[in-house]
Amino acid sequence: MRFLRDESGGSTVELALALPVLLIALVGAVQFALVHHAQSVAESAAIEGARLAAAEGYTLHDGALRARELLEAGLGPTGTEFVVTVDTAGEAVVTTLAGGYPLFIPWVTRLSVPIEVSAEVWREGFRGGP
């Protein structure tokens, strides 16, 4: 009667089965964090660009340059690929940023997540009283 079975190598098999799943989860979590960071940088750049363009003494072009500057500072070379538009809508300045953030998934290099954000800020300026 044999009570103990030979289970040598069982841990190795379990590791071989679990490790790929854990690595995929880790890569996915890091990729999610990077895309969230890119989204946050784009939102901040849009707000700052609209805020500057709406300030008295600055132009829409100044706002677009500021938004582009922040995109490049926060996203590096990827920030240069975004399209930055600054326009007026009545008394407001609207800044829109659109582009794609590339995924770094191993062996897949051409996928990207589209990011499009916009910010609206009312124009500042001195308005004479009655």
CSV table of N, CA and C in Angstrom, one decimal:
chain,number,residue,atom,x,y,z
A,1,MET,N,0.8,-1.2,0.0
A,1,MET,CA,0.0,0.0,0.0
A,1,MET,C,0.9,1.2,0.0
A,2,ARG,N,0.6,2.1,-0.9
A,2,ARG,CA,1.5,3.3,-1.1
A,2,ARG,C,0.7,4.5,-0.7
A,3,PHE,N,1.1,5.2,0.3
A,3,PHE,CA,0.4,6.4,0.8
A,3,PHE,C,0.9,7.7,0.1
A,4,LEU,N,2.1,7.7,-0.2
A,4,LEU,CA,2.7,8.9,-0.8
A,4,LEU,C,3.0,8.7,-2.3
A,5,ARG,N,2.5,9.7,-3.1
A,5,ARG,CA,2.8,9.7,-4.5
A,5,ARG,C,4.0,10.6,-4.8
A,6,ASP,N,4.6,10.3,-5.8
A,6,ASP,CA,5.8,11.1,-6.2
A,6,ASP,C,5.2,12.4,-6.9
A,7,GLU,N,5.4,13.5,-6.3
A,7,GLU,CA,4.9,14.8,-6.8
A,7,GLU,C,6.1,15.7,-7.1
A,8,SER,N,7.2,15.2,-7.3
A,8,SER,CA,8.4,16.1,-7.7
A,8,SER,C,8.1,16.7,-9.0
A,9,GLY,N,8.4,18.0,-9.1
A,9,GLY,CA,8.2,18.7,-10.4
A,9,GLY,C,6.9,19.4,-10.5
A,10,GLY,N,6.0,19.2,-9.5
A,10,GLY,CA,4.7,19.8,-9.5
A,10,GLY,C,4.7,21.3,-9.4
A,11,SER,N,5.6,21.8,-8.6
A,11,SER,CA,5.8,23.3,-8.5
A,11,SER,C,6.2,23.9,-9.8
A,12,THR,N,7.1,23.2,-10.5
A,12,THR,CA,7.6,23.7,-11.7
A,12,THR,C,6.5,23.8,-12.8
A,13,VAL,N,5.6,22.8,-12.8
A,13,VAL,CA,4.5,22.8,-13.7
A,13,VAL,C,3.5,23.9,-13.4
A,14,GLU,N,3.3,24.1,-12.1
A,14,GLU,CA,2.3,25.2,-11.7
A,14,GLU,C,2.9,26.5,-12.0
A,15,LEU,N,4.2,26.7,-11.8
A,15,LEU,CA,4.8,28.0,-12.2
A,15,LEU,C,4.8,28.2,-13.7
A,16,ALA,N,5.0,27.2,-14.5
A,16,ALA,CA,5.0,27.3,-15.9
A,16,ALA,C,3.6,27.7,-16.4
A,17,LEU,N,2.5,27.2,-15.7
A,17,LEU,CA,1.2,27.6,-16.1
A,17,LEU,C,0.8,29.0,-15.6
A,18,ALA,N,1.2,29.3,-14.4
A,18,ALA,CA,0.8,30.6,-13.8
A,18,ALA,C,1.6,31.8,-14.3
A,19,LEU,N,2.9,31.6,-14.6
A,19,LEU,CA,3.7,32.8,-14.9
A,19,LEU,C,3.3,33.5,-16.2
A,20,PRO,N,2.9,32.9,-17.3
A,20,PRO,CA,2.4,33.7,-18.4
A,20,PRO,C,1.2,34.5,-18.1
A,21,VAL,N,0.3,34.0,-17.3
A,21,VAL,CA,-0.9,34.7,-17.0
A,21,VAL,C,-0.5,36.0,-16.1
A,22,LEU,N,0.4,35.8,-15.2
A,22,LEU,CA,0.8,36.9,-14.3
A,22,LEU,C,1.6,37.9,-15.1
A,23,LEU,N,2.4,37.5,-16.1
A,23,LEU,CA,3.1,38.5,-16.9
A,23,LEU,C,2.2,39.3,-17.8
A,24,ILE,N,1.2,38.6,-18.4
A,24,ILE,CA,0.2,39.3,-19.2
A,24,ILE,C,-0.6,40.3,-18.3
A,25,ALA,N,-1.0,40.0,-17.1
A,25,ALA,CA,-1.7,40.9,-16.2
A,25,ALA,C,-0.8,42.1,-15.9
A,26,LEU,N,0.5,41.8,-15.6
A,26,LEU,CA,1.4,42.9,-15.3
A,26,LEU,C,1.6,43.9,-16.5
A,27,VAL,N,1.8,43.4,-17.7
A,27,VAL,CA,2.0,44.2,-18.9
A,27,VAL,C,0.7,45.0,-19.1
A,28,GLY,N,-0.5,44.4,-18.9
A,28,GLY,CA,-1.7,45.1,-19.1
A,28,GLY,C,-1.9,46.2,-18.1
A,29,ALA,N,-1.5,46.0,-16.8
A,29,ALA,CA,-1.6,47.0,-15.8
A,29,ALA,C,-0.7,48.2,-16.1
A,30,VAL,N,0.5,47.9,-16.5
A,30,VAL,CA,1.4,49.0,-16.9
A,30,VAL,C,0.9,49.8,-18.1
A,31,GLN,N,0.4,49.0,-19.1
A,31,GLN,CA,-0.1,49.7,-20.3
A,31,GLN,C,-1.3,50.6,-19.9
A,32,PHE,N,-2.2,50.1,-19.1
A,32,PHE,CA,-3.3,50.9,-18.7
A,32,PHE,C,-2.9,52.2,-18.0
A,33,ALA,N,-1.9,52.1,-17.1
A,33,ALA,CA,-1.4,53.2,-16.4
A,33,ALA,C,-0.7,54.2,-17.4
A,34,LEU,N,0.0,53.8,-18.4
A,34,LEU,CA,0.6,54.7,-19.3
A,34,LEU,C,-0.5,55.4,-20.2
A,35,VAL,N,-1.5,54.7,-20.6
A,35,VAL,CA,-2.6,55.3,-21.4
A,35,VAL,C,-3.3,56.4,-20.5
A,36,HIS,N,-3.6,56.0,-19.2
A,36,HIS,CA,-4.2,57.0,-18.3
A,36,HIS,C,-3.3,58.2,-18.1
A,37,HIS,N,-2.0,58.0,-18.0
A,37,HIS,CA,-1.1,59.2,-17.9
A,37,HIS,C,-1.2,60.0,-19.2
A,38,ALA,N,-1.2,59.4,-20.3
A,38,ALA,CA,-1.3,60.2,-21.6
A,38,ALA,C,-2.6,61.0,-21.7
A,39,GLN,N,-3.7,60.4,-21.2
A,39,GLN,CA,-5.0,61.0,-21.2
A,39,GLN,C,-4.9,62.2,-20.3
A,40,SER,N,-4.3,62.1,-19.1
A,40,SER,CA,-4.2,63.2,-18.1
A,40,SER,C,-3.4,64.3,-18.6
A,41,VAL,N,-2.2,64.0,-19.3
A,41,VAL,CA,-1.4,65.0,-19.9
A,41,VAL,C,-2.1,65.8,-21.0
A,42,ALA,N,-2.9,65.1,-21.8
A,42,ALA,CA,-3.6,65.7,-22.9
A,42,ALA,C,-4.7,66.7,-22.3
A,43,GLU,N,-5.4,66.2,-21.3
A,43,GLU,CA,-6.4,67.1,-20.6
A,43,GLU,C,-5.8,68.3,-20.0
A,44,SER,N,-4.7,68.1,-19.3
A,44,SER,CA,-4.0,69.3,-18.7
A,44,SER,C,-3.5,70.3,-19.8
A,45,ALA,N,-2.9,69.7,-20.9
A,45,ALA,CA,-2.4,70.6,-22.0
A,45,ALA,C,-3.6,71.4,-22.6
A,46,ALA,N,-4.7,70.7,-22.8
A,46,ALA,CA,-5.9,71.4,-23.4
A,46,ALA,C,-6.4,72.5,-22.5
A,47,ILE,N,-6.5,72.2,-21.2
A,47,ILE,CA,-6.9,73.3,-20.3
A,47,ILE,C,-6.0,74.4,-20.2
A,48,GLU,N,-4.7,74.1,-20.1
A,48,GLU,CA,-3.7,75.2,-20.1
A,48,GLU,C,-3.6,76.0,-21.4
A,49,GLY,N,-3.7,75.4,-22.5
A,49,GLY,CA,-3.7,76.1,-23.8
A,49,GLY,C,-5.0,77.0,-23.9
A,50,ALA,N,-6.1,76.5,-23.5
A,50,ALA,CA,-7.3,77.3,-23.6
A,50,ALA,C,-7.3,78.5,-22.6
A,51,ARG,N,-6.7,78.2,-21.4
A,51,ARG,CA,-6.6,79.3,-20.4
A,51,ARG,C,-5.7,80.4,-20.9
A,52,LEU,N,-4.6,80.0,-21.5
A,52,LEU,CA,-3.6,81.0,-22.0
A,52,LEU,C,-4.2,81.8,-23.2
A,53,ALA,N,-4.9,81.1,-24.1
A,53,ALA,CA,-5.5,81.8,-25.2
A,53,ALA,C,-6.6,82.7,-24.8
A,54,ALA,N,-7.3,82.4,-23.7
A,54,ALA,CA,-8.4,83.2,-23.3
A,54,ALA,C,-8.0,84.4,-22.5
A,55,ALA,N,-6.7,84.4,-22.0
A,55,ALA,CA,-6.2,85.6,-21.2
A,55,ALA,C,-6.0,86.8,-22.1
A,56,GLU,N,-6.2,87.9,-21.5
A,56,GLU,CA,-6.1,89.2,-22.2
A,56,GLU,C,-4.6,89.4,-22.6
A,57,GLY,N,-4.4,89.8,-23.8
A,57,GLY,CA,-3.0,90.0,-24.3
A,57,GLY,C,-2.4,88.8,-25.0
A,58,TYR,N,-3.1,87.7,-25.0
A,58,TYR,CA,-2.6,86.5,-25.7
A,58,TYR,C,-3.5,86.1,-26.9
A,59,THR,N,-2.9,85.4,-27.8
A,59,THR,CA,-3.7,85.0,-29.0
A,59,THR,C,-4.0,83.5,-29.0
A,60,LEU,N,-4.8,83.1,-29.9
A,60,LEU,CA,-5.1,81.7,-30.1
A,60,LEU,C,-3.9,80.9,-30.4
A,61,HIS,N,-3.0,81.5,-31.2
A,61,HIS,CA,-1.7,80.9,-31.5
A,61,HIS,C,-0.9,80.6,-30.3
A,62,ASP,N,-0.8,81.6,-29.4
A,62,ASP,CA,-0.1,81.4,-28.1
A,62,ASP,C,-0.7,80.2,-27.3
A,63,GLY,N,-2.0,80.1,-27.3
A,63,GLY,CA,-2.6,78.9,-26.6
A,63,GLY,C,-2.2,77.6,-27.2
A,64,ALA,N,-2.2,77.6,-28.6
A,64,ALA,CA,-1.9,76.3,-29.3
A,64,ALA,C,-0.4,76.0,-29.0
A,65,LEU,N,0.5,77.0,-29.0
A,65,LEU,CA,1.9,76.7,-28.7
A,65,LEU,C,2.1,76.2,-27.3
A,66,ARG,N,1.3,76.7,-26.4
A,66,ARG,CA,1.5,76.3,-25.0
A,66,ARG,C,1.0,74.8,-24.8
A,67,ALA,N,-0.2,74.5,-25.5
A,67,ALA,CA,-0.7,73.2,-25.4
A,67,ALA,C,0.3,72.2,-26.0
A,68,ARG,N,0.9,72.5,-27.2
A,68,ARG,CA,1.9,71.7,-27.9
A,68,ARG,C,3.1,71.5,-27.0
A,69,GLU,N,3.5,72.6,-26.3
A,69,GLU,CA,4.7,72.5,-25.5
A,69,GLU,C,4.5,71.5,-24.3
A,70,LEU,N,3.3,71.6,-23.7
A,70,LEU,CA,3.0,70.7,-22.6
A,70,LEU,C,2.8,69.2,-23.0
A,71,LEU,N,2.3,69.0,-24.2
A,71,LEU,CA,2.2,67.7,-24.8
A,71,LEU,C,3.5,67.1,-25.0
A,72,GLU,N,4.4,67.8,-25.6
A,72,GLU,CA,5.8,67.3,-25.8
A,72,GLU,C,6.6,67.1,-24.5
A,73,ALA,N,6.3,68.0,-23.5
A,73,ALA,CA,7.0,67.8,-22.3
A,73,ALA,C,6.5,66.5,-21.5
A,74,GLY,N,5.2,66.3,-21.6
A,74,GLY,CA,4.6,65.2,-20.9
A,74,GLY,C,4.7,63.8,-21.6
A,75,LEU,N,4.6,63.9,-22.9
A,75,LEU,CA,4.6,62.6,-23.7
A,75,LEU,C,5.8,62.3,-24.6
A,76,GLY,N,6.7,63.3,-24.6
A,76,GLY,CA,7.9,63.1,-25.4
A,76,GLY,C,7.6,63.1,-26.9
A,77,PRO,N,8.2,62.3,-27.7
A,77,PRO,CA,8.0,62.3,-29.2
A,77,PRO,C,6.6,62.0,-29.6
A,78,THR,N,5.8,61.3,-28.8
A,78,THR,CA,4.4,61.0,-29.1
A,78,THR,C,3.6,62.2,-29.1
A,79,GLY,N,4.0,63.2,-28.2
A,79,GLY,CA,3.2,64.4,-28.2
A,79,GLY,C,3.3,65.3,-29.4
A,80,THR,N,4.3,65.1,-30.2
A,80,THR,CA,4.4,65.9,-31.5
A,80,THR,C,3.4,65.4,-32.5
A,81,GLU,N,2.9,64.2,-32.4
A,81,GLU,CA,2.0,63.6,-33.4
A,81,GLU,C,0.5,64.0,-33.1
A,82,PHE,N,0.2,64.7,-32.0
A,82,PHE,CA,-1.1,65.2,-31.7
A,82,PHE,C,-1.5,66.4,-32.6
A,83,VAL,N,-2.7,66.5,-33.0
A,83,VAL,CA,-3.3,67.7,-33.7
A,83,VAL,C,-3.8,68.6,-32.6
A,84,VAL,N,-3.4,69.9,-32.6
A,84,VAL,CA,-3.8,70.9,-31.7
A,84,VAL,C,-4.6,71.9,-32.4
A,85,THR,N,-5.9,72.2,-32.0
A,85,THR,CA,-6.7,73.2,-32.6
A,85,THR,C,-7.2,74.1,-31.5
A,86,VAL,N,-7.1,75.4,-31.7
A,86,VAL,CA,-7.6,76.4,-30.8
A,86,VAL,C,-8.6,77.3,-31.6
A,87,ASP,N,-9.8,77.4,-31.1
A,87,ASP,CA,-10.8,78.2,-31.8
A,87,ASP,C,-11.7,78.9,-30.8
A,88,THR,N,-12.4,79.9,-31.3
A,88,THR,CA,-13.4,80.6,-30.5
A,88,THR,C,-14.8,80.1,-30.7
A,89,ALA,N,-15.6,80.1,-29.7
A,89,ALA,CA,-17.0,79.8,-29.8
A,89,ALA,C,-17.7,80.9,-28.9
A,90,GLY,N,-18.1,82.0,-29.6
A,90,GLY,CA,-18.7,83.1,-28.9
A,90,GLY,C,-17.6,83.7,-28.0
A,91,GLU,N,-17.9,83.8,-26.7
A,91,GLU,CA,-17.0,84.4,-25.8
A,91,GLU,C,-16.0,83.4,-25.2
A,92,ALA,N,-16.0,82.2,-25.7
A,92,ALA,CA,-15.2,81.1,-25.1
A,92,ALA,C,-14.1,80.7,-26.1
A,93,VAL,N,-13.0,80.2,-25.5
A,93,VAL,CA,-11.9,79.6,-26.3
A,93,VAL,C,-12.0,78.1,-26.1
A,94,VAL,N,-12.0,77.4,-27.2
A,94,VAL,CA,-12.0,75.9,-27.2
A,94,VAL,C,-10.7,75.4,-27.8
A,95,THR,N,-10.1,74.6,-27.0
A,95,THR,CA,-8.8,73.9,-27.4
A,95,THR,C,-9.1,72.4,-27.5
A,96,THR,N,-8.8,71.8,-28.7
A,96,THR,CA,-9.0,70.4,-28.9
A,96,THR,C,-7.7,69.7,-29.3
A,97,LEU,N,-7.4,68.6,-28.6
A,97,LEU,CA,-6.2,67.9,-28.9
A,97,LEU,C,-6.6,66.5,-29.3
A,98,ALA,N,-6.1,66.0,-30.4
A,98,ALA,CA,-6.4,64.6,-30.9
A,98,ALA,C,-5.2,64.0,-31.4
A,99,GLY,N,-5.1,62.7,-31.0
A,99,GLY,CA,-3.9,61.9,-31.4
A,99,GLY,C,-4.1,60.5,-30.9
A,100,GLY,N,-3.0,59.7,-31.1
A,100,GLY,CA,-3.0,58.3,-30.7
A,100,GLY,C,-1.8,58.1,-29.8
A,101,TYR,N,-2.0,57.3,-28.8
A,101,TYR,CA,-0.9,56.9,-27.9
A,101,TYR,C,-0.6,55.4,-28.2
A,102,PRO,N,0.6,55.2,-28.6
A,102,PRO,CA,1.0,53.8,-29.0
A,102,PRO,C,1.1,52.8,-27.9
A,103,LEU,N,0.6,51.6,-28.1
A,103,LEU,CA,0.7,50.6,-27.1
A,103,LEU,C,2.1,49.9,-27.2
A,104,PHE,N,2.6,49.5,-26.1
A,104,PHE,CA,4.0,48.9,-26.1
A,104,PHE,C,3.9,47.4,-26.0
A,105,ILE,N,2.8,46.8,-26.3
A,105,ILE,CA,2.6,45.4,-26.1
A,105,ILE,C,3.7,44.7,-26.9
A,106,PRO,N,4.4,43.8,-26.3
A,106,PRO,CA,5.5,43.1,-27.0
A,106,PRO,C,5.0,42.4,-28.3
A,107,TRP,N,5.7,42.5,-29.3
A,107,TRP,CA,5.5,41.9,-30.6
A,107,TRP,C,4.3,42.5,-31.4
A,108,VAL,N,3.7,43.5,-30.8
A,108,VAL,CA,2.6,44.2,-31.5
A,108,VAL,C,2.9,45.7,-31.4
A,109,THR,N,3.4,46.3,-32.5
A,109,THR,CA,3.9,47.6,-32.4
A,109,THR,C,3.1,48.7,-33.1
A,110,ARG,N,2.1,48.3,-33.8
A,110,ARG,CA,1.3,49.3,-34.6
A,110,ARG,C,0.0,49.6,-34.0
A,111,LEU,N,-0.3,49.2,-32.8
A,111,LEU,CA,-1.6,49.5,-32.2
A,111,LEU,C,-1.5,50.8,-31.4
A,112,SER,N,-2.5,51.6,-31.4
A,112,SER,CA,-2.5,52.8,-30.6
A,112,SER,C,-3.9,53.1,-30.1
A,113,VAL,N,-4.0,53.8,-29.0
A,113,VAL,CA,-5.3,54.1,-28.3
A,113,VAL,C,-5.6,55.6,-28.7
A,114,PRO,N,-6.7,55.8,-29.4
A,114,PRO,CA,-7.0,57.2,-29.7
A,114,PRO,C,-7.4,58.0,-28.5
A,115,ILE,N,-6.8,59.2,-28.5
A,115,ILE,CA,-7.1,60.2,-27.4
A,115,ILE,C,-7.5,61.5,-28.0
A,116,GLU,N,-8.7,61.9,-27.5
A,116,GLU,CA,-9.2,63.2,-28.0
A,116,GLU,C,-9.8,63.9,-26.8
A,117,VAL,N,-9.3,65.1,-26.5
A,117,VAL,CA,-9.8,65.9,-25.4
A,117,VAL,C,-10.0,67.3,-25.8
A,118,SER,N,-10.9,68.0,-25.1
A,118,SER,CA,-11.1,69.4,-25.4
A,118,SER,C,-11.4,70.2,-24.1
A,119,ALA,N,-11.1,71.4,-24.1
A,119,ALA,CA,-11.3,72.3,-23.0
A,119,ALA,C,-11.9,73.6,-23.5
A,120,GLU,N,-12.8,74.2,-22.7
A,120,GLU,CA,-13.4,75.4,-23.0
A,120,GLU,C,-13.3,76.4,-21.8
A,121,VAL,N,-12.7,77.6,-22.2
A,121,VAL,CA,-12.5,78.6,-21.1
A,121,VAL,C,-13.1,79.9,-21.7
A,122,TRP,N,-13.8,80.6,-20.8
A,122,TRP,CA,-14.3,81.9,-21.2
A,122,TRP,C,-13.2,83.0,-21.3
A,123,ARG,N,-13.3,83.8,-22.3
A,123,ARG,CA,-12.3,84.9,-22.5
A,123,ARG,C,-12.3,85.9,-21.4
A,124,GLU,N,-11.1,86.2,-21.0
A,124,GLU,CA,-10.9,87.3,-20.0
A,124,GLU,C,-10.7,88.6,-20.7
A,125,GLY,N,-11.0,89.6,-20.0
A,125,GLY,CA,-10.7,91.0,-20.5
A,125,GLY,C,-11.5,92.0,-19.7
A,126,PHE,N,-11.0,93.2,-19.8
A,126,PHE,CA,-11.6,94.3,-19.0
A,126,PHE,C,-12.8,94.8,-19.8
A,127,ARG,N,-13.9,94.8,-19.2
A,127,ARG,CA,-15.1,95.3,-19.8
A,127,ARG,C,-15.5,96.6,-19.0
A,128,GLY,N,-15.6,97.7,-19.7
A,128,GLY,CA,-15.9,99.0,-19.1
A,128,GLY,C,-17.3,98.9,-18.4
A,129,GLY,N,-17.4,99.7,-17.4
A,129,GLY,CA,-18.6,99.8,-16.6
A,129,GLY,C,-19.6,100.7,-17.3
A,130,PRO,N,-20.7,101.0,-16.6
A,130,PRO,CA,-21.8,101.8,-17.2
A,130,PRO,C,-21.4,103.2,-17.4
